[in-house]
Structures are given as structure tokens and as C-alpha cells.
CSV table of C-alpha atoms and ligand atoms in Angstrom, one decimal:
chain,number,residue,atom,x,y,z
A,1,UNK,CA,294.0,84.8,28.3
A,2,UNK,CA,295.4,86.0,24.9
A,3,UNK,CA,299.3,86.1,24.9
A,4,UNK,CA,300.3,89.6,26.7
A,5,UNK,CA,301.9,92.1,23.4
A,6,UNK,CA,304.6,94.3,24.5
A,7,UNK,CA,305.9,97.0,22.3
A,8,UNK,CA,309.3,97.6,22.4
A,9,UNK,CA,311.0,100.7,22.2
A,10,UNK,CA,314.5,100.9,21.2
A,11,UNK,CA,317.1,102.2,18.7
A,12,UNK,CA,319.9,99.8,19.6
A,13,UNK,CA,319.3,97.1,17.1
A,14,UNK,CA,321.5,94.5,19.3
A,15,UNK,CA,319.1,95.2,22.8
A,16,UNK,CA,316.4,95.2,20.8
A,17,UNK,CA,316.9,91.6,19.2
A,18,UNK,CA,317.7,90.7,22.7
A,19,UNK,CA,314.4,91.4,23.9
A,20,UNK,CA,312.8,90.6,21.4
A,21,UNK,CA,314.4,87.1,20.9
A,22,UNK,CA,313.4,86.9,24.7
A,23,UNK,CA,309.8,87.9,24.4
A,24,UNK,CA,309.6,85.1,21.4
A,25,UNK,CA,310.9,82.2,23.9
A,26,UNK,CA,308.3,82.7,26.6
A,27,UNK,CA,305.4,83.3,24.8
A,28,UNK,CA,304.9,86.9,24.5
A,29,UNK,CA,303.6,88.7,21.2
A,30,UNK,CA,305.8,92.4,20.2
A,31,UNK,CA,305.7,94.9,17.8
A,32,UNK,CA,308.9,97.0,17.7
A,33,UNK,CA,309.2,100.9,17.4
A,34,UNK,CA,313.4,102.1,17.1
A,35,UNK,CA,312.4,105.8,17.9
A,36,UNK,CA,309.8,107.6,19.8
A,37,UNK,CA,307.3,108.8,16.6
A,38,UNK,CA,307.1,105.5,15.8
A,39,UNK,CA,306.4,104.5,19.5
A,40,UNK,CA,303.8,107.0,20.2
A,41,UNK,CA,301.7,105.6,17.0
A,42,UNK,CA,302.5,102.2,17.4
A,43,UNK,CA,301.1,102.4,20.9
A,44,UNK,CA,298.1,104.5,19.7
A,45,UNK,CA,296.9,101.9,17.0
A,46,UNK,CA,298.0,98.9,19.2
A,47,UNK,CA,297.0,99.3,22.3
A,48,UNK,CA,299.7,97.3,23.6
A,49,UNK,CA,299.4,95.3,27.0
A,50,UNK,CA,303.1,96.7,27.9
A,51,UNK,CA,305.5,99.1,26.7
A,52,UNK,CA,309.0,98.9,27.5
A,53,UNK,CA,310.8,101.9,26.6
A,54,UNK,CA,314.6,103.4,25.8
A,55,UNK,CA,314.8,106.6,27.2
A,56,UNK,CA,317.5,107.5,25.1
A,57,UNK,CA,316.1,107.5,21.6
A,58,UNK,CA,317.3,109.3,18.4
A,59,UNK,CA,314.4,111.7,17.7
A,60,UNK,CA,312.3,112.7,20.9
A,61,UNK,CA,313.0,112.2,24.8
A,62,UNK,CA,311.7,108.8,26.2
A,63,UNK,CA,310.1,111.3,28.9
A,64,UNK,CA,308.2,113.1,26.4
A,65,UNK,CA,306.9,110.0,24.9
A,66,UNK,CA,305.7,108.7,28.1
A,67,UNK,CA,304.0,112.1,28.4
A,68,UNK,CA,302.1,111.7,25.2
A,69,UNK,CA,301.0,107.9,26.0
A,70,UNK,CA,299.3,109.4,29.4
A,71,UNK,CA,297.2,111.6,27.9
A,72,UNK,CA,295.4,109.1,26.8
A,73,UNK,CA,296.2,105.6,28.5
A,74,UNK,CA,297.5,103.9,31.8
A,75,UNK,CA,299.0,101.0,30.0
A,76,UNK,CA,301.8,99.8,31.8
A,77,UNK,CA,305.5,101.4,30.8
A,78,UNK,CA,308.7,100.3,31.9
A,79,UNK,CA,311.6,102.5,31.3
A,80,UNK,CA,314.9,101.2,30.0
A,81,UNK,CA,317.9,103.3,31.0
A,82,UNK,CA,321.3,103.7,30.9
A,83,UNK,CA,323.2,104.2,34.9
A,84,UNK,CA,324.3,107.4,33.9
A,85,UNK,CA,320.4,108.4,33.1
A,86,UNK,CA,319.5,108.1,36.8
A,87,UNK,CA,318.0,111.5,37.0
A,88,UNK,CA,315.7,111.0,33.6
A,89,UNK,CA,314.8,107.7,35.4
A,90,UNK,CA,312.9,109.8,38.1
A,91,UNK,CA,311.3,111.8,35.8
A,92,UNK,CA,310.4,109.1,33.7
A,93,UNK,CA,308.4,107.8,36.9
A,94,UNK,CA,307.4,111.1,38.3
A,95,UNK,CA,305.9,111.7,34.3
A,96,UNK,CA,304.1,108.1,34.6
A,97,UNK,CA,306.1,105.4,33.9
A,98,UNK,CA,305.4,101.9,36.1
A,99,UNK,CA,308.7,100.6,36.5
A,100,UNK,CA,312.6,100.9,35.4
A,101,UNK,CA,315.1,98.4,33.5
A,102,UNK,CA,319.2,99.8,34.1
A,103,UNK,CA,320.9,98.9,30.9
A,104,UNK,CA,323.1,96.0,31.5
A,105,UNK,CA,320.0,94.0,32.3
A,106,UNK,CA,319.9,90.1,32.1
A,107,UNK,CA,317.1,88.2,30.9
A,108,UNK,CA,316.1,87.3,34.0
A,109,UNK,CA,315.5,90.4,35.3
A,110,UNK,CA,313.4,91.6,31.9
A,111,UNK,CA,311.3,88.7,32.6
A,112,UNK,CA,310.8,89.4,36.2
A,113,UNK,CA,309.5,93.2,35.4
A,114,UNK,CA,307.2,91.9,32.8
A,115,UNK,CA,305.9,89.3,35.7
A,116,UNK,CA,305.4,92.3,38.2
A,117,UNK,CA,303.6,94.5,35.9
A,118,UNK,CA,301.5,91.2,34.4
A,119,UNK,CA,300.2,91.1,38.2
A,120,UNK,CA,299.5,94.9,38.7
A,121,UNK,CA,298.0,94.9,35.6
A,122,UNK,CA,295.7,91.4,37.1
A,123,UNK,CA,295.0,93.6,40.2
A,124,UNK,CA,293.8,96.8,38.3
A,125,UNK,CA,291.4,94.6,36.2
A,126,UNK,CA,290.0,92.8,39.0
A,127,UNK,CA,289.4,95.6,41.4
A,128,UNK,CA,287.1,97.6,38.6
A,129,UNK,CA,287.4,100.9,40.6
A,130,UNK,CA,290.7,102.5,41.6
A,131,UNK,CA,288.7,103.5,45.2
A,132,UNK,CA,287.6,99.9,45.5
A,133,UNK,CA,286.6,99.6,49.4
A,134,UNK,CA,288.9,96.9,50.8
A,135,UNK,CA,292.4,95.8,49.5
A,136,UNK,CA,294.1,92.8,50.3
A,137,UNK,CA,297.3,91.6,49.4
A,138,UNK,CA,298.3,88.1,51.3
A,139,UNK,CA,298.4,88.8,54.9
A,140,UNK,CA,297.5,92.4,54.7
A,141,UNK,CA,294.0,94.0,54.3
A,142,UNK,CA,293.2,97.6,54.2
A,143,UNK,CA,289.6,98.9,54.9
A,144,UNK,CA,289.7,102.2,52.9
A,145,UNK,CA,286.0,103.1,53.8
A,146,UNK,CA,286.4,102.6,57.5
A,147,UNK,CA,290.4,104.1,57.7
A,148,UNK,CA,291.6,100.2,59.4
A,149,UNK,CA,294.6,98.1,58.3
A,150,UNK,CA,294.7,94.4,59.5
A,151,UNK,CA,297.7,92.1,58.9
A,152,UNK,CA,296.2,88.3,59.7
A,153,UNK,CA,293.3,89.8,60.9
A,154,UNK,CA,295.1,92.3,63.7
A,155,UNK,CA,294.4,95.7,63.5
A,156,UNK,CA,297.5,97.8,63.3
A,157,UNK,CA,298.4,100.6,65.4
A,158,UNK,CA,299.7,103.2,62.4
A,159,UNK,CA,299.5,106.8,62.9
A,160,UNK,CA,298.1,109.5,60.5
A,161,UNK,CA,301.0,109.5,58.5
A,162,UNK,CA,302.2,105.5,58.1
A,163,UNK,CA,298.3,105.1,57.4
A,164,UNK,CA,298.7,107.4,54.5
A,165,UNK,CA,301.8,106.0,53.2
A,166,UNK,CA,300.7,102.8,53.5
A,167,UNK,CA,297.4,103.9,51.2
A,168,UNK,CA,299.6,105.5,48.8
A,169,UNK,CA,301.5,102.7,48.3
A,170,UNK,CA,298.6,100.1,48.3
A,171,UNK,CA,296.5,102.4,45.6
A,172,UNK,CA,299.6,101.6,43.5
A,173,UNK,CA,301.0,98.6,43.8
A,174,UNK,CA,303.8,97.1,41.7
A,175,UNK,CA,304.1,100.7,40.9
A,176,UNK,CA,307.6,102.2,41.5
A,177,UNK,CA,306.4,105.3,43.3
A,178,UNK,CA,309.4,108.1,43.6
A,179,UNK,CA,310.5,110.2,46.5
A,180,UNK,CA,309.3,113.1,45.2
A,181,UNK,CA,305.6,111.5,44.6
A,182,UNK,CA,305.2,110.3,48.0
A,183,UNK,CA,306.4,113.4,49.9
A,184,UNK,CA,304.0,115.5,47.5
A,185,UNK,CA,301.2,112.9,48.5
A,186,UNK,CA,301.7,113.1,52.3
A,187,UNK,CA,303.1,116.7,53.1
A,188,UNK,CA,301.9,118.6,49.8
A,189,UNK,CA,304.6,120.3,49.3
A,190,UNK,CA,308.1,118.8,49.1
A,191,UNK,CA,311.4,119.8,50.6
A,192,UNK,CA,314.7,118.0,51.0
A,193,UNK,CA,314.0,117.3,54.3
A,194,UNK,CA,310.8,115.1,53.4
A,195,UNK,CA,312.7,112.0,52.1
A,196,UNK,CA,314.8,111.7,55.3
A,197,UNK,CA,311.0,112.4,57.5
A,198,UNK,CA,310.1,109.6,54.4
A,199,UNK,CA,312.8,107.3,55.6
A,200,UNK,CA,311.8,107.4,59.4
A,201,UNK,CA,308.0,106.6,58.4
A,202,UNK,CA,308.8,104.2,56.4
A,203,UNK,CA,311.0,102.3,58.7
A,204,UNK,CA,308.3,102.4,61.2
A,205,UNK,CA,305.9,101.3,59.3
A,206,UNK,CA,307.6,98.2,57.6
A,207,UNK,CA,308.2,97.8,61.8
A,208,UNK,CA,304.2,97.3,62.0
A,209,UNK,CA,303.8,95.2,58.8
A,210,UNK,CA,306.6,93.3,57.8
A,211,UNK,CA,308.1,89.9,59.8
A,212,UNK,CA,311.2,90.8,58.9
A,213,UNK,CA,312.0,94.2,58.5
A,214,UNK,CA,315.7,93.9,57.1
A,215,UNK,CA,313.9,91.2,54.4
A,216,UNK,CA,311.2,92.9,53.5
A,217,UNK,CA,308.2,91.1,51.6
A,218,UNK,CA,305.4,93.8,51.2
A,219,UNK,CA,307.5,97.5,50.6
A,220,UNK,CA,311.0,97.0,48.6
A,221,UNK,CA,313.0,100.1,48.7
A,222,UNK,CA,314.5,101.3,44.8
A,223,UNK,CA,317.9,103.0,46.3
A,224,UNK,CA,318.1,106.6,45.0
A,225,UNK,CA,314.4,106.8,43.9
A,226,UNK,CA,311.7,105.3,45.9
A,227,UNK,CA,309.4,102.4,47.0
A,228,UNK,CA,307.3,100.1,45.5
A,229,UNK,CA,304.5,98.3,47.3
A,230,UNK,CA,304.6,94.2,45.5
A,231,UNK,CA,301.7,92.0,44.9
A,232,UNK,CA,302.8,89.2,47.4
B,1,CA,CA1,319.0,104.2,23.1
């Protein structure tokens, strides 16, 4: 397999040398973009394998820019934010993006994200079609066509609604799915109420699937935004 090539999306020379020192040392190829225009073309002509983008650049909205890539591609995008940017962090995954970076972030954690979405992006190529009939993921298999979930081979006991989150999540895994995603997903329409009604279904449904729920391996909870199914 070619070396993956992320293009890198920042204005602040300093994070960007960070990164992009980082990338160098383990093997990854980059281009660089310090504002969204050049982002946008960059990722047009390059067809990058990941993007990791600032959402606070000098000349259009990171959000915007994520909006533009999706009219055209799924390639992976990870946001980069600041902690007071939580809110454009949502909409940065409610407009697309894959996963999320909070400014200070170590190098360890930048190499993790890139590992997580290296995986997804495995898992999409393999399974050719989104709708593919069965989906596994180490102890748990889902039988979309016939509406079963098995973990080791046990059918589980889920009702209407932990079978549908547990779909949802499965459909995108590695993918940081939002609160407001999910509830749209299961109820249609979404009111406040839906992420505590979220919160209950979820904690049942780690009950069914996980060995430990307080540790758990298959659905990791992103405090403040959502849950992310991982490629175990
Ligand atoms: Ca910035």
C-alpha cells in the first residue's frame, strides 16, 4: 500500500510544522493548505487520503470547507479545534466531518486519529457496498438482511430501538456520530429530550454488548457530542 497523503489545513505556521514534522517521522506523505481556498483546491486536484482541518482559518469557515469537499467526496476529515470552538465542532460533524482534534493535542493523539480513520477507511474499501449484508467487527456480527445481532455467536435480545442504534453506529464506524445525528436517525425529529431517551438506550445496549460496560470496547462515548462505534 502507497504511503497514506494527508493534507493539512492550517494557518498557524508553528501547528502546522508540528504536524507536519510528525507526518514526516512515521511515514506519511502531506501537502499543506494555510487557508480554506487553498484547502478546497488542494483537496480537489489531490485527492488526498485524509484531510485534517483548522476550523478557524483566516478566509472562509472550516464548516464551509467541509461543506464544499462533500459535494463531491467522502474522503475522511478530521477537524482541528480550539476548546472554546465546541459548538463549530458539532457542526463540523453534523456538516460531515469524521472525527475531531481539541487544540492542545499531543502527537500521540494525532497519530492515534490518523490510525482510527486509516482503519474506517480499510473497512469502507473492503465492504464495496455501504448496505453490505453482514458486518462484523471482532466478537460482534450484525445480519442486516435478516434484522439479527450475534456477539460470539449469541443472538442478542435488543429491542426496535437498541437494534437501530446499534445499525447506525455500525453503518459508520470510526465515525464520530453527534447527538443530534442519532436522534434524527431513530426518532426523525429531534427534541431536547432525545439525547437523555439517547443516553438510556445507549446504556442498555452497551448492557447487551459490551463485557464491561464502565470500559467499554465497542461504543466510546465523545462527552458533549456523541458516540463513535471503533473497529475493535
Ligand atoms: Ca487557525
Amino acid at each position: 500500500m502507497n504511503k497514506p497523503l494527508i493534507l493539512v489545513v492550517e494557518d498557524d505556521t508553528s501547528v502546522r510544522n508540528l504536524i507536519t514534522t510528525t507526518l514526516k517521522a512515521h511515514s506519511y506523505r502531506y501537502l499543506t493548505a494555510p487557508n480554506g481556498q487553498t484547502a478546497i483546491l488542494e483537496a480537489s486536484s489531490h485527492n488526498p487520503d485524509i484531510v485534517l482541518l483548522d476550523l478557524g482559518l483566516p478566509d472562509i469557515d472550516g464548516v464551509a470547507v467541509i461543506e464544499k469537499i462533500r459535494s463531491w467526496s467522502n474522503m475522511p476529515i478530521i477537524v482541528i479545534s480550539a476548546r472554546s470552538e465546541d459548538t463549530d465542532k458539532i457542526d463540523a460533524l453534523d456538516a460531515g466531518a469524521d472525527d475531531y482534534l481539541t487544540k492542545p493535542f499531543s502527537v500521540e493523539e494525532l497519530l492515534a486519529r490518523l490510525r482510527v480513520t486509516q482503519r474506517r477507511l480499510a473497512m469502507m474499501q473492503k465492504e464495496s457496498s455501504p448496505e453490505a449484508s453482514v458486518f462484523t467487527n471482532g466478537e460482534l456480527r450484525i445480519d442486516y438482511a435478516a434484522g439479527c445481532a450475534y456477539l460470539n455467536d449469541e443472538e442478542l435480545h435488543l429491542t426496535p430501538i437498541e437494534y437501530k442504534l446499534l445499525c447506525l453506529l455500525s453503518k459508520n464506524v470510526g465515525k464520530v456520530l453527534t447527538h443530534t445525528f442519532i436522534t434524527q436517525n431513530i426518532w426523525g425529529n429531534s427534541w431536547d429530550n432525545d439525547i437523555a431517551s439517547l443516553r438510556v438506550f445507549m446504556a442498555t445496549l452497551r448492557k447487551k454488548i459490551e463485557r464491561e460496560p464502565n470500559s467499554p470496547q465497542y461504543i466510546q462515548t465523545h462527552i458533549g457530542v456523541g458516540y463513535r462505534m471503533l473497529k475493535v
